[in-house]
Structure formats: C-alpha cells, structure tokens
Coordinates of C-alpha atoms in Angstrom, one line a residue:
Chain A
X1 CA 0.0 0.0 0.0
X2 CA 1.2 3.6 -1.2
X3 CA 2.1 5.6 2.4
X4 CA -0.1 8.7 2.8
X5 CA 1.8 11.8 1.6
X6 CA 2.4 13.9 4.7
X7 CA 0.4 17.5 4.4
X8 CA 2.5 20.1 5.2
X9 CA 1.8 23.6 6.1
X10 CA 2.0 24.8 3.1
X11 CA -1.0 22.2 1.5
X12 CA -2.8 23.5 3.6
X13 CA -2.3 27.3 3.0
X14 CA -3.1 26.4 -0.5
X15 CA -5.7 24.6 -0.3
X16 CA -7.9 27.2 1.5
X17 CA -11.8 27.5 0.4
X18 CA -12.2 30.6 -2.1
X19 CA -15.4 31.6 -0.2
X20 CA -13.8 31.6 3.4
X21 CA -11.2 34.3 1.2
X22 CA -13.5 36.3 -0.7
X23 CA -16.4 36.0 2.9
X24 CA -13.3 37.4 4.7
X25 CA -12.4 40.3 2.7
X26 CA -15.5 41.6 2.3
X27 CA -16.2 41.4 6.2
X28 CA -12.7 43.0 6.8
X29 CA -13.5 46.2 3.8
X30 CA -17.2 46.5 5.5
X31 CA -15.8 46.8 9.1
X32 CA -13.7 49.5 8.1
X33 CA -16.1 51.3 6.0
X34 CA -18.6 51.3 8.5
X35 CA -16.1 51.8 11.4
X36 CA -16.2 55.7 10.6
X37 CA -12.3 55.9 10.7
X38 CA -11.9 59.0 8.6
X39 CA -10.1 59.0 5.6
X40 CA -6.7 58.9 4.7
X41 CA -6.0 61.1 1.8
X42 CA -2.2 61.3 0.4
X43 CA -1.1 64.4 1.2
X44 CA 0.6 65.3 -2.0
X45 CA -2.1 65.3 -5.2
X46 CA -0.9 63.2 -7.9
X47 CA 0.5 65.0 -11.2
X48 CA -3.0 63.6 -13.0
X49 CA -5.0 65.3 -11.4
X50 CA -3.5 68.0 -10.8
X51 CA -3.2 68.3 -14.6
X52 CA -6.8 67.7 -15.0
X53 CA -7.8 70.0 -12.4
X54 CA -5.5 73.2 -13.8
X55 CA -7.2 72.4 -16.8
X56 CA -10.5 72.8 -16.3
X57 CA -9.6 76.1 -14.2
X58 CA -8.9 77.6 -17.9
X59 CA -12.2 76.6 -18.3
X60 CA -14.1 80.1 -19.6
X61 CA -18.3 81.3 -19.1
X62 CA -19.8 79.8 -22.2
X63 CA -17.1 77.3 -23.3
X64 CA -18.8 73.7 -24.4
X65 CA -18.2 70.4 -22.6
X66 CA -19.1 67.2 -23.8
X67 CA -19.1 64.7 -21.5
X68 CA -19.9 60.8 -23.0
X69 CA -20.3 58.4 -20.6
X70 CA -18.9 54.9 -22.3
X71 CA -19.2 52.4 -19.5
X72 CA -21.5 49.6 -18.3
X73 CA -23.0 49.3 -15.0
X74 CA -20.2 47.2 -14.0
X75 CA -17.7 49.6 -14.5
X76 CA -19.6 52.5 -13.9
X77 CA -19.2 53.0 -10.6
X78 CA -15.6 53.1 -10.7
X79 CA -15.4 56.2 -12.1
X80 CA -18.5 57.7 -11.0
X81 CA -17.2 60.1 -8.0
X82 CA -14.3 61.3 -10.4
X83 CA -17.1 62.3 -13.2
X84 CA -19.4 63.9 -10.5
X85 CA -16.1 65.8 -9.6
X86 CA -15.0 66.7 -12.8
X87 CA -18.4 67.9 -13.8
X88 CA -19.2 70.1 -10.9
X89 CA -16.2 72.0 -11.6
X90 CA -16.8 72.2 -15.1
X91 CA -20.2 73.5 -13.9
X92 CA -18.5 75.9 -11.1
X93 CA -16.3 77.3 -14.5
X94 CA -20.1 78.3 -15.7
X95 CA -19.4 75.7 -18.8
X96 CA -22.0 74.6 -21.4
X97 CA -22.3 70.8 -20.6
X98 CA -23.8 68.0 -22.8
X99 CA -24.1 64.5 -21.6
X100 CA -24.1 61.8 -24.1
X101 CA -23.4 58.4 -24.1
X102 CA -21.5 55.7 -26.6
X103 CA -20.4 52.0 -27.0
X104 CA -22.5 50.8 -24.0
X105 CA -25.9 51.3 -23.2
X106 CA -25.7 51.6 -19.6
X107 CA -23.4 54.5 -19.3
X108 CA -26.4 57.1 -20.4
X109 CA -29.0 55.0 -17.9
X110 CA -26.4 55.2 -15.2
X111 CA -25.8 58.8 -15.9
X112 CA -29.6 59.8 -15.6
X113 CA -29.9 57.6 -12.6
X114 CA -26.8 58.4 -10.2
X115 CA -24.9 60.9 -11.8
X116 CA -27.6 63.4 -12.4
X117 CA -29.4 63.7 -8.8
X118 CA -25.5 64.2 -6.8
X119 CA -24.9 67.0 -9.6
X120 CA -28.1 68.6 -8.9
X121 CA -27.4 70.2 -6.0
X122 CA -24.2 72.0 -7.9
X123 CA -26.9 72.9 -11.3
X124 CA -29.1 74.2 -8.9
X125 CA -26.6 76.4 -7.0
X126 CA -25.2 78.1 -10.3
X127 CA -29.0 78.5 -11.9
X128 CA -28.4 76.3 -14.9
X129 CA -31.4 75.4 -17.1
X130 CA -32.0 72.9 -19.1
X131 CA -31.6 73.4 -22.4
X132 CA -30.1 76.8 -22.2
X133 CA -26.7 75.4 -20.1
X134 CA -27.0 71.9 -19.9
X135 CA -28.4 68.8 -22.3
X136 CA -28.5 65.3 -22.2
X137 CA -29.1 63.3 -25.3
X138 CA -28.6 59.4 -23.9
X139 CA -27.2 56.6 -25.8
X140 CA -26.0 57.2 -29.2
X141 CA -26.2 53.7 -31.4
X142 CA -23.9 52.6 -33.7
X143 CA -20.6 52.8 -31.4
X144 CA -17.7 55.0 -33.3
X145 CA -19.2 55.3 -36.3
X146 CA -21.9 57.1 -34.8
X147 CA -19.7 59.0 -32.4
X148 CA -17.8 60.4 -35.3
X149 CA -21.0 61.0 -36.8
X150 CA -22.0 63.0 -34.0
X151 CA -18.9 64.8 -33.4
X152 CA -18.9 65.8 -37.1
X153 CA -22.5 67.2 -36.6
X154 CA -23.9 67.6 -33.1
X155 CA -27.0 68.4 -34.8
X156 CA -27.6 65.0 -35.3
X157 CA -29.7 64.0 -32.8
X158 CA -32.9 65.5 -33.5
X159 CA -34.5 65.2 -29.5
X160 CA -32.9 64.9 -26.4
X161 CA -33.2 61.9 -23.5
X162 CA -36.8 63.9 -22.8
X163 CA -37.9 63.8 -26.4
X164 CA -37.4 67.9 -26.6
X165 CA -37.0 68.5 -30.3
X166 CA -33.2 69.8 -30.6
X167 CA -34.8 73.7 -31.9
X168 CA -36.0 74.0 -28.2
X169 CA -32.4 73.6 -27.1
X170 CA -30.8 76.8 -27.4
X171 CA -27.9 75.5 -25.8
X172 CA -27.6 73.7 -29.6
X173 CA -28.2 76.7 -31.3
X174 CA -24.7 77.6 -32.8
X175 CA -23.3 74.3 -32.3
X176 CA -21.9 72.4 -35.4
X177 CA -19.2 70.0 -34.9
X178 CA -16.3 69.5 -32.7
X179 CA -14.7 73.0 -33.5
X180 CA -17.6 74.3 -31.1
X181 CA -16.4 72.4 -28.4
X182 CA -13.9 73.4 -26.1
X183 CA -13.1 69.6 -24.1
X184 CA -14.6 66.4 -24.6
X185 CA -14.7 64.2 -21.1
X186 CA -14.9 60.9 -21.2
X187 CA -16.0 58.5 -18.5
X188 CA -15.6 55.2 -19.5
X189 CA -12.6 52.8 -21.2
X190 CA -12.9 53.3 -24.8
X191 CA -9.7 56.1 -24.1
X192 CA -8.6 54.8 -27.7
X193 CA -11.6 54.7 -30.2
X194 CA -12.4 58.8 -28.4
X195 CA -8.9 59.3 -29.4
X196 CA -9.2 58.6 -32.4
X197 CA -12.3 60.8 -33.0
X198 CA -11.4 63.3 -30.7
X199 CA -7.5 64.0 -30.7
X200 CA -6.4 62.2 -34.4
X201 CA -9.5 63.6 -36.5
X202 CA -10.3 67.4 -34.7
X203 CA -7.6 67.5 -32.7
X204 CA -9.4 68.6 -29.9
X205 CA -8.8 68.2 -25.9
X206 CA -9.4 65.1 -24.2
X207 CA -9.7 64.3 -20.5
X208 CA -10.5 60.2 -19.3
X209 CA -12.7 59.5 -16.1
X210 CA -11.2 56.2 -15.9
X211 CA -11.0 53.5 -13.6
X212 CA -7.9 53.2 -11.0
X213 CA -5.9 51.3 -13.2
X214 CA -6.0 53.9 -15.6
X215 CA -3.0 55.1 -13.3
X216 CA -0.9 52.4 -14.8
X217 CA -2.0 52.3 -18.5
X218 CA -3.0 56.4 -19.6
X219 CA 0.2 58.0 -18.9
X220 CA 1.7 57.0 -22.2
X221 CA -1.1 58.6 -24.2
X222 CA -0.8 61.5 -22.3
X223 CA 3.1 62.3 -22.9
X224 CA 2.1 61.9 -26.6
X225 CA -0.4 64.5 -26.4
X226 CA -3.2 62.4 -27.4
X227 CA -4.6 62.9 -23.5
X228 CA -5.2 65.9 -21.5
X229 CA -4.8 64.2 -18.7
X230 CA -6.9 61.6 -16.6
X231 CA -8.9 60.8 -13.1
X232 CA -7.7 57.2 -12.2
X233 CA -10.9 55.4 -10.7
X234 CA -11.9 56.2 -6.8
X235 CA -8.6 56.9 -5.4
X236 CA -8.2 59.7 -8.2
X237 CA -11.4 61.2 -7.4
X238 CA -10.4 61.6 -3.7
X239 CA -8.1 63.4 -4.6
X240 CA -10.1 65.7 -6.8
X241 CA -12.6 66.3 -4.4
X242 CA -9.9 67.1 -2.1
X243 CA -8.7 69.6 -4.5
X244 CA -12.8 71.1 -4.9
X245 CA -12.7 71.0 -1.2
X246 CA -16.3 68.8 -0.2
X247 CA -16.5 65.3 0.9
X248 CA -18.2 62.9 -1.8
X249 CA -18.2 58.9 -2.5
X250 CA -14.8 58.7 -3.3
X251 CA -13.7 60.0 -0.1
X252 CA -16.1 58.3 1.8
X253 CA -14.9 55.0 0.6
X254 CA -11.5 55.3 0.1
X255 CA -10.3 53.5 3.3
X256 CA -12.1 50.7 2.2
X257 CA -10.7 50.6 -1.1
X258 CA -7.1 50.6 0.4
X259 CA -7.8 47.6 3.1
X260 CA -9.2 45.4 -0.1
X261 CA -6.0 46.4 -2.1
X262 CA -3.7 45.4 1.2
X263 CA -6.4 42.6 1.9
X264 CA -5.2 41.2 -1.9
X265 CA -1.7 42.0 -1.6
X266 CA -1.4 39.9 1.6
X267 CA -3.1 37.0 0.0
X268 CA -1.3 37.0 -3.6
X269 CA 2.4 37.2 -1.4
X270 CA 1.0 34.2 1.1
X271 CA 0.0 32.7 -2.0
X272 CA 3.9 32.9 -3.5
X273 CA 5.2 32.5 -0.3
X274 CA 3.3 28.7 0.2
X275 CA 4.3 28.5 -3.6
X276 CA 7.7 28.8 -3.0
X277 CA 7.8 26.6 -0.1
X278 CA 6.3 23.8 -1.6
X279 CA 9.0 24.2 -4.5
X280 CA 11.9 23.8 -1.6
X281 CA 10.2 21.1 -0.2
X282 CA 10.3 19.2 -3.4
X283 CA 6.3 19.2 -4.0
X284 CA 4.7 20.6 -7.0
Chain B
X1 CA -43.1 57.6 -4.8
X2 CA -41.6 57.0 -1.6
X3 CA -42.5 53.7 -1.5
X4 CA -41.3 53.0 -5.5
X5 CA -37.7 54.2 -4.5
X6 CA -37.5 52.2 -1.4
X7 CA -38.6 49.1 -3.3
X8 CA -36.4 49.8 -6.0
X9 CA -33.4 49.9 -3.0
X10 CA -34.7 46.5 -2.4
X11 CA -34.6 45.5 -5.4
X12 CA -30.8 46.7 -5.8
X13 CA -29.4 45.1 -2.5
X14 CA -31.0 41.6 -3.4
X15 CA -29.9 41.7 -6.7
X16 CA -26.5 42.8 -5.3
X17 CA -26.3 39.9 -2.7
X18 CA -28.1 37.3 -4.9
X19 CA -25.4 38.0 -7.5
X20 CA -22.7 37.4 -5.3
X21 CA -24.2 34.1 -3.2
X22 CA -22.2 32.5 -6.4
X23 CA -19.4 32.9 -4.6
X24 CA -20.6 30.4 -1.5
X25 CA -22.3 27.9 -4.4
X26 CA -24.4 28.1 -7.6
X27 CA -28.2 28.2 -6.3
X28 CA -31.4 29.3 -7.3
X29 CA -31.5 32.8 -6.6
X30 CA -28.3 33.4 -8.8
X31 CA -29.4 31.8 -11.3
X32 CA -32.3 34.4 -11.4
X33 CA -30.9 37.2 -10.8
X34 CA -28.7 36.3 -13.9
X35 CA -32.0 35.8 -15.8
X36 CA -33.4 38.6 -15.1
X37 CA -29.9 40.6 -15.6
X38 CA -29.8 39.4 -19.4
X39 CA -33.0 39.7 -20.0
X40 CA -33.2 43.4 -19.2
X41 CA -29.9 44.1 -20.5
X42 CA -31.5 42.6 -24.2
X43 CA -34.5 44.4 -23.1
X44 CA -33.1 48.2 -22.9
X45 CA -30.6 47.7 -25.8
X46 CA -33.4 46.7 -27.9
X47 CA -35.2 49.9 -26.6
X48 CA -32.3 52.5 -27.2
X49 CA -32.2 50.9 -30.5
X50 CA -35.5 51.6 -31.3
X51 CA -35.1 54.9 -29.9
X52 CA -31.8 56.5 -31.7
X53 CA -33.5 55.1 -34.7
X54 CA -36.4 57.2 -34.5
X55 CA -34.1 60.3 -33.1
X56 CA -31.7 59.8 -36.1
X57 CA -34.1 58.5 -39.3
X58 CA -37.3 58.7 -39.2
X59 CA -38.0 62.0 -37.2
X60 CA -36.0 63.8 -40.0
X61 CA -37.7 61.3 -42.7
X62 CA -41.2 62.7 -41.1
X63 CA -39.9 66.2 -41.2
X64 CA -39.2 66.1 -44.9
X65 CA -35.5 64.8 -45.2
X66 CA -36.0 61.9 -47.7
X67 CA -32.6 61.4 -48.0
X68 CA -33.0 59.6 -45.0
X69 CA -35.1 57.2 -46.8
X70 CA -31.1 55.5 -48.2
X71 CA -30.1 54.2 -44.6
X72 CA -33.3 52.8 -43.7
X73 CA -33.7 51.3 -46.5
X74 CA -30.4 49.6 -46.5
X75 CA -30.4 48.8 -43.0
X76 CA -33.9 46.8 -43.0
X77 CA -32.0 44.8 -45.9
X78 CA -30.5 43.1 -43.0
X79 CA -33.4 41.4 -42.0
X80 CA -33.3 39.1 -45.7
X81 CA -31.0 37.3 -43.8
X82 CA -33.9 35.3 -43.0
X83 CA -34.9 34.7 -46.0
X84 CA -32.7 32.0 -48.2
X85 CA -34.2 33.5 -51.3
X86 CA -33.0 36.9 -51.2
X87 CA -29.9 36.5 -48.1
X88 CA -27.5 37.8 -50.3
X89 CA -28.9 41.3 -50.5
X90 CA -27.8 41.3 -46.7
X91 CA -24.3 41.5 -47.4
X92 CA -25.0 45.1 -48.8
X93 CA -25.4 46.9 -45.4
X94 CA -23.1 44.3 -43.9
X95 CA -20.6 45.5 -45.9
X96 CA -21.1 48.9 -45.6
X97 CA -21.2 48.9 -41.7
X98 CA -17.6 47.1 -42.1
X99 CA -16.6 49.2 -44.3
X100 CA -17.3 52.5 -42.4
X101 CA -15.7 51.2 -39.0
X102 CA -12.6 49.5 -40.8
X103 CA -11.9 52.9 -42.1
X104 CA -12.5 55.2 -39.3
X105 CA -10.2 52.8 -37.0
X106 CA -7.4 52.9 -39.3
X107 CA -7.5 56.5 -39.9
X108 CA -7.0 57.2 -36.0
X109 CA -5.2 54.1 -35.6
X110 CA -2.0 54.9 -37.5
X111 CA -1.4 58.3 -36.2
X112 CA -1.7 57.5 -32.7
X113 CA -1.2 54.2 -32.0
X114 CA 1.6 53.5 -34.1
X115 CA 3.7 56.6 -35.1
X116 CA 2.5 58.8 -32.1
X117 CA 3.3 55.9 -29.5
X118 CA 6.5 55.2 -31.0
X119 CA 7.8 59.0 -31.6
X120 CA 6.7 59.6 -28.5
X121 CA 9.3 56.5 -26.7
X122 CA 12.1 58.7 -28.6
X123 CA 10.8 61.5 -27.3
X124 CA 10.6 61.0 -23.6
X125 CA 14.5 59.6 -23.8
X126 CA 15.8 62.3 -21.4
X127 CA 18.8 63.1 -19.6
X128 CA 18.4 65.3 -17.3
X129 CA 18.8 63.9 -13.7
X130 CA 20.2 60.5 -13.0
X131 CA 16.9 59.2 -12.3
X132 CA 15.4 60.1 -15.5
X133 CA 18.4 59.3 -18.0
X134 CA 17.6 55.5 -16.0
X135 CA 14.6 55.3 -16.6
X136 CA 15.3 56.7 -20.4
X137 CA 18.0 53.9 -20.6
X138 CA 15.5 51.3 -19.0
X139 CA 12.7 52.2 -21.1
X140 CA 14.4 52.0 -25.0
X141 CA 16.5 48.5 -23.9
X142 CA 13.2 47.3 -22.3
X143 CA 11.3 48.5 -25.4
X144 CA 13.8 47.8 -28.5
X145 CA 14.5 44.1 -26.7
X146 CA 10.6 43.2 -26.2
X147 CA 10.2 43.8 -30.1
X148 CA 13.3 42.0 -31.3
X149 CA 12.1 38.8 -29.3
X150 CA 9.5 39.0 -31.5
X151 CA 10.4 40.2 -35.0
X152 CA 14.0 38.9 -35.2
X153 CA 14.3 34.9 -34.8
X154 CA 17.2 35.3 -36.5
X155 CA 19.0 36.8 -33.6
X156 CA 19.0 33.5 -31.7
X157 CA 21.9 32.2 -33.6
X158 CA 24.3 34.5 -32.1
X159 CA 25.5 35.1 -28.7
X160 CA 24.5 38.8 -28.3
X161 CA 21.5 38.1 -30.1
X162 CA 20.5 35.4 -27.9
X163 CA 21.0 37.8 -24.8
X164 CA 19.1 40.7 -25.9
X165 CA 16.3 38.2 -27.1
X166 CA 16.7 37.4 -23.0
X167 CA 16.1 40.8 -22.0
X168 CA 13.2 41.3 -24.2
X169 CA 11.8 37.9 -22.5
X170 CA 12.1 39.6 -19.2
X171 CA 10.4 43.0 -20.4
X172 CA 7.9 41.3 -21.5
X173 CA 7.2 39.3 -18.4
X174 CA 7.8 42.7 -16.2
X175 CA 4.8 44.1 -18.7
X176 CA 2.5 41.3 -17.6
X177 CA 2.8 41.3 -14.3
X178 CA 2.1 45.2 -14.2
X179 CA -0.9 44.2 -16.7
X180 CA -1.6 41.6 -14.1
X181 CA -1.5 43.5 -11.2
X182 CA -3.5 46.9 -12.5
X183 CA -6.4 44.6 -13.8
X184 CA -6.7 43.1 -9.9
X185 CA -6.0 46.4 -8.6
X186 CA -9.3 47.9 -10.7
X187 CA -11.5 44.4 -10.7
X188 CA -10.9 45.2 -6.7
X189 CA -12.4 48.1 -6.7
X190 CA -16.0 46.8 -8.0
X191 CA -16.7 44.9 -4.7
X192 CA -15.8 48.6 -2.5
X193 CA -18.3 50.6 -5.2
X194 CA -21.2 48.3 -4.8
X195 CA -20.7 47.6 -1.3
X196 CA -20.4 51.4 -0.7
X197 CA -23.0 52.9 -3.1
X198 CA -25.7 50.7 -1.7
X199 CA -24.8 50.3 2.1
X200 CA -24.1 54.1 2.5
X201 CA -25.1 56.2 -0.2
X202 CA -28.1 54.5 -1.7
X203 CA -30.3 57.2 -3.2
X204 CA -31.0 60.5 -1.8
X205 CA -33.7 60.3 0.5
X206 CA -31.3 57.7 2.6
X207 CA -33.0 53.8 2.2
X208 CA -30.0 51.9 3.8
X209 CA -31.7 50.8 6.8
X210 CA -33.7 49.0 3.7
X211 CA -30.4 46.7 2.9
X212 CA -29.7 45.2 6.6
X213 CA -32.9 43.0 6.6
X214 CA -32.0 42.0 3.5
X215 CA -28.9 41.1 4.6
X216 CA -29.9 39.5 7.5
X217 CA -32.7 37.1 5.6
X218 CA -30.2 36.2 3.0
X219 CA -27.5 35.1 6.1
X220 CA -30.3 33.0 7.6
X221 CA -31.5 31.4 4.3
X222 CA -27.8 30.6 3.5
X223 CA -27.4 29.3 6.8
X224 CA -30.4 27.3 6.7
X225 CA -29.2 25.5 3.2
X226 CA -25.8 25.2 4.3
X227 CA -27.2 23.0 7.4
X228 CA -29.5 21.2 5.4
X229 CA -26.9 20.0 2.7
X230 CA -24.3 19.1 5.6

C-alpha cells in the first residue's frame, strides 16, 4: 500500500476554500467602511490630477463640454465620484455641458440615474437650465461610427433623452461640430476609439474619467499629447474632491478601497510565499 | 413615490447579494438574478435601439428629409438574412457597416497608436537627472528588446542576439505582471463601489436601513441550506 503523503503547512495554506477568502475580505472592507475611521487622503495630489484640475480652471463662461459616458454598470461606478467631480467644476467654470453616451448602453441610464441627482445640487446652485446650459441626449447607437457621426455634426440627434426636439435647445443653437467644443470628457474605457475621434480627427482636448488602473496604463497617451490628462478610478477622485474641497463617495470609501488592495496583496504574497515553499520542499 | 424608491433599494441590494451568493455555491436565486440581468440588459438595448432610430431617421424622414429614406432602406435589408431567397442582398449593409468602421479605426489608428506611441518613446528619452536618464535607458532596452524577441528569430543564432532576445523575455514578463496587477488592482475596486453605493449612499432620500434585513434574511437562508446539505 502507497504511504499517505504527509500535508504540510503549506498544502494546507493552499488549499484554502475561495469563499472563506473572498467572505473574509468583504467582512474586513465592511468593518472599516462602516467603522467611521476618517479618511486617509495622500497628502501630496498626484500629477493627473492636478493636470486635469488646472485644466478645467482655464475653463471660460460659455465654453462647451461634452461629456460621454462609455461604460456599463459594471464599471460605472468606478469612475462615478471622479465624473461627479470633474463635472461640478466644469459647472463651477459656468461651462456649457452636454451629456451623451456611446459603446454601452448603460453609461447614459447610469448617468440619468446616479450621476444626475448628486450633480443637482451643484446645477441648482449656479441656476443652470436645461436646455439653455445643460443637455442630455442618452445613448447614441452605432458605437464609433456614430460617435464620429455625432462629433462631425452635433445636430444629429434630432430630440434629447426627454424627447425635446433639438430647436427647443438653445444651448444647440450655434453648435456644429467639434470646433464648437472646447473639451470632450470621457467617463468610460474606450480612451482609444475617443482618441481617435477626438485628438487624431479634430484635434481637440481630451480628459478620461477612468478606472484606478488607468493610473498604470494612460500615462503613455498623455506624454504623446493624445490625452489631457486623466482621473484614475476612486482613489483619483479623492483626490479631486480634495482639491474642490467637499467630501463625496470617493472620499467616503476610500479606506475601504485601500484595506481590499492590502487585503489582496497579503493574499497574492501568502499565496507565492506557500508556492515557494512547496518548490523547496520538493512538492509541485 | 416613496415607497417605488424604497422598493427599488430593495430591489438593488437583493440583486447585489443574490449575485454574489455564487461565490458560496451556484443556487437558485443566482441563477435568477442572472435571468433577469440578461434579459433586461436585451430588453433596454433593444429599446435604445428603437429609440436612436427614431431620433436619427425617421423624425428627420417625417420632417421632410428623404434622404433619409437610403439608410433605412439599407439597414432593414439586414433582416433578408432570414430569407434564403433573397440573403444575399444582406451582405450590402453588412458591408457597408464594415466598411465605415474598418476605415475610421485605421485612420485614428495609424497616427496615434503606431507613429505617435512610437515618436513619443524617442521623445521622452531624457537626460536630465540621474533618475530620468535610467529610466530613459530602462525604457528603449526594455522596449527595442521586447520587439526584437518577437520580430528577429534570426537573432537567436548569435551570442549577443541570444542575450538581448533574454532581456526582451524579461520586459515582457515585467509588462504582464504590471498588466496583471492593475487589472486586480481595478477588478478590486468593483466589490468597495457596490458595497459602498448601496450600504451608504443608496439614493438620496437615505434607504440603507432598507439593505440590513435583506442582509440578515439572505444570512439565515444561506445558513439554513448550508445546514441542510451538511
């Protein structure tokens, strides 16, 4: 008869349920979001954003922003406190702002639904109207050919997300194409397909809401000038609501979004550590 | 109205949970909030459809445009795919949708993928202080290496050739792991939104206390099951 092989330590680090992991994490990242600890901010703002947010100072009374939201509701509310952030000081610049969305559907629902009311306050406060300062024409089908459609003639769509017929917009009124425009923000992944419309065919300004890896992958396009700059996910908009000076969702969660990340680094270098062990001990 | 947000609170926080009871074990309730997630997502895509193509074509046919008449026309041709008699004619707007797209990616493609990306390597070769002329040097051996592992098999014959093939090995597994580690550092973050936006924030008029009942049922369901199936 074969002897039993003997289970060491680290069979049994490996062979850990996936459930009792991902149960545990979540329970540690609740604890600390409800514990009320307040948030740790870096102290020094990170060069994106502070890119992004001198900017949007140059930002001028009357000067048109389009901001498309290109994201699902999976991803969406990654970069949701970054957009509210961005767009309320696009709004506190006393910019033109219209909302559209492109590639996925959700991006103009989620807009409507969560980004709308926490910038209502903000529209409120600076007496925009609808229609003369700010318009919102939802999902735009037919992905980058229709966004270079659109961008080529904003007239295009004939009503808004209301069903207002675009003459009752006189925020439209002298708007052609992208020469009108003064920055296009996108909130979403599809940096390279609104590159390519925006940058490579009107040469026109760019900023990414992205998600907090964007930290890792944008810089390249924005040393080649093909990227304003860009708000990396939750941690980014902390920092930019630091830098507005109130206290949203990103700041609010941001402690619980750094225990997850040290929750997963901890687990990834237990799980190279048992690797490694296992190598020396002769196992596979 | 009060009583349609807190409902659709509810509604949110069960979905939220039932999604994520996968991660204890496939059961019932997953399996239907995945139903109904697919068949809503169809639902609203077929809607916006719908929708942008009354915006775009026919609210401009109705207001005189006939020119708009062309696209529709050509776009219901997609529906003789149905038909074995007269399929071919769906190749026509087929076509012309691949067409259109092939040529607007290319167009942006070339300029700032390609040439921009690369000009822009050269460009950010700096010496200035130590750190940067490193990082310059790290950078073009790191990036000329990766790209000869790949486009130059002849290099392996010779020595030196073998060793910068080695470095562009090791670029290209540095690149990965950075690829590796973003992508968990932002598929991370997805558990903190949800968990956050619907057990503090919810919608305005404050429904959380809505969410810990929920919480609390699904613990004692799953609980319940989980003694049953021992």
């Amino acid at each position: 008869m074969k002897p039993r092989e003997k289970t060491t330590f680290w069979d049994k680090v490996g062979s850990i349920d996936n459930k009792y992991l991902y149960a545990g994490t979540i329970a540690v990242t609740m604890l600390v979001i409800f514990s009320g600890i307040p948030p740790i901010i870096a102290a020094e703002t990170s060069w994106n954003i502070q890119k992004t947010y001198d900017y949007i100072n140059t930002l001028q009374e009357g000067d048109v922003v389009i901001y498309s939201a290109d994201n699902n509701a999976a991803y969406f509310l990654a970069h949701i406190p970054g957009s509210i952030a961005v767009l309320r000081h696009a709004i506190q610049k006393r910019a033109k702002i219209i909302m559209i969305g492109c590639f996925l559907i959700d991006g103009s629902i989620m807009t409507k639904l969560i980004i709308l009311p926490q910038i209502q306050s903000v529209l409120t406060e600076y007496g925009y109207e609808y229609g003369k300062d700010w318009v919102m024409f939802g999902f735009i089908t037919g992905g980058e050919a229709a966004l270079s459609s659109f961008y080529g003639n904003l007239q295009m769509m004939k009503t808004d997300v209301f069903g207002n017929n675009i003459e009752d917009l006189p925020v439209m009124k002298d708007l052609h194409d992208l020469n009108d425009v003064r920055l296009v923000i996108q909130g979403g992944v599809f940096v390279r397909q609104q590159i390519r419309q925006v940058w490579a065919a009107w040469d026109k300004p760019l900023i990414n809401v992205g998600l907090a890896g964007a930290a890792a992958w944008y810089p390249v396009y924005v040393q080649a000038g093909q990227l304003v700059s860009f708000v990396h996910g939750w941690p980014g908009g902390a920092e930019y609501e630091k830098l507005l000076g109130y206290t949203g969702m990103a700041t609010m969660g941001v402690n619980g979004l750094s225990v997850l990340w040290m929750v997963t680094a901890v687990a990834i270098i237990i799980g190279n550590i048992g690797w490694i062990g296992k190598k020396l001990e002769g196992g596979s | 109205m009060l009583l349609l947000d807190m409902l659709t609170y509810a509604l949110v926080v069960f979905f939220l949970i039932s999604i994520w009871s996968f991660l204890i074990k496939d059961n019932v309730l997953f399996r239907f909030a995945q139903s109904i997630y697919v068949s809503v997502a169809a639902s609203s895509l077929t809607v916006m459809a719908i929708s942008s193509i009354q915006k775009v074509a026919f609210t401009p046919l109705i207001k005189g445009q006939y020119i708009y008449l062309i696209p529709i026309i050509i776009g219901l041709l997609i529906f003789t795919t149905f038909s074995r008699r007269y399929i071919y004619l769906s190749r026509y707007p087929i076509c012309i949708i691949l067409g259109v797209t092939i040529g607007l990616t290319i167009r942006g493609t070339i300029t700032t993928s390609i040439v921009g990306q690369i000009s822009t390597m050269f460009r950010m070769a700096k010496i200035t202080t130590p750190m940067a002329t490193f990082n310059s040097v790290v950078m073009t051996i790191g990036a000329v290496s990766a790209i000869s592992y790949f486009f130059f098999h002849f290099m392996h014959k010779t020595q030196g050739g073998r060793i910068i093939q080695k470095i562009g090995r090791y670029a290209i597994m540095a690149a990965f792991g950075t690829q590796f580690a973003t992508r968990i550092m932002y598929i991370a973050v997805f558990p903190v939104n949800n968990l956050f936006y619907t057990f503090m924030t919810g919608p305005p008029l404050g429904f959380q206390w809505v969410s810990y009942p929920i919480v609390i049922m699904y613990l004692v369901i799953t609980y319940l099951v989980l003694r049953r199936t021992k």
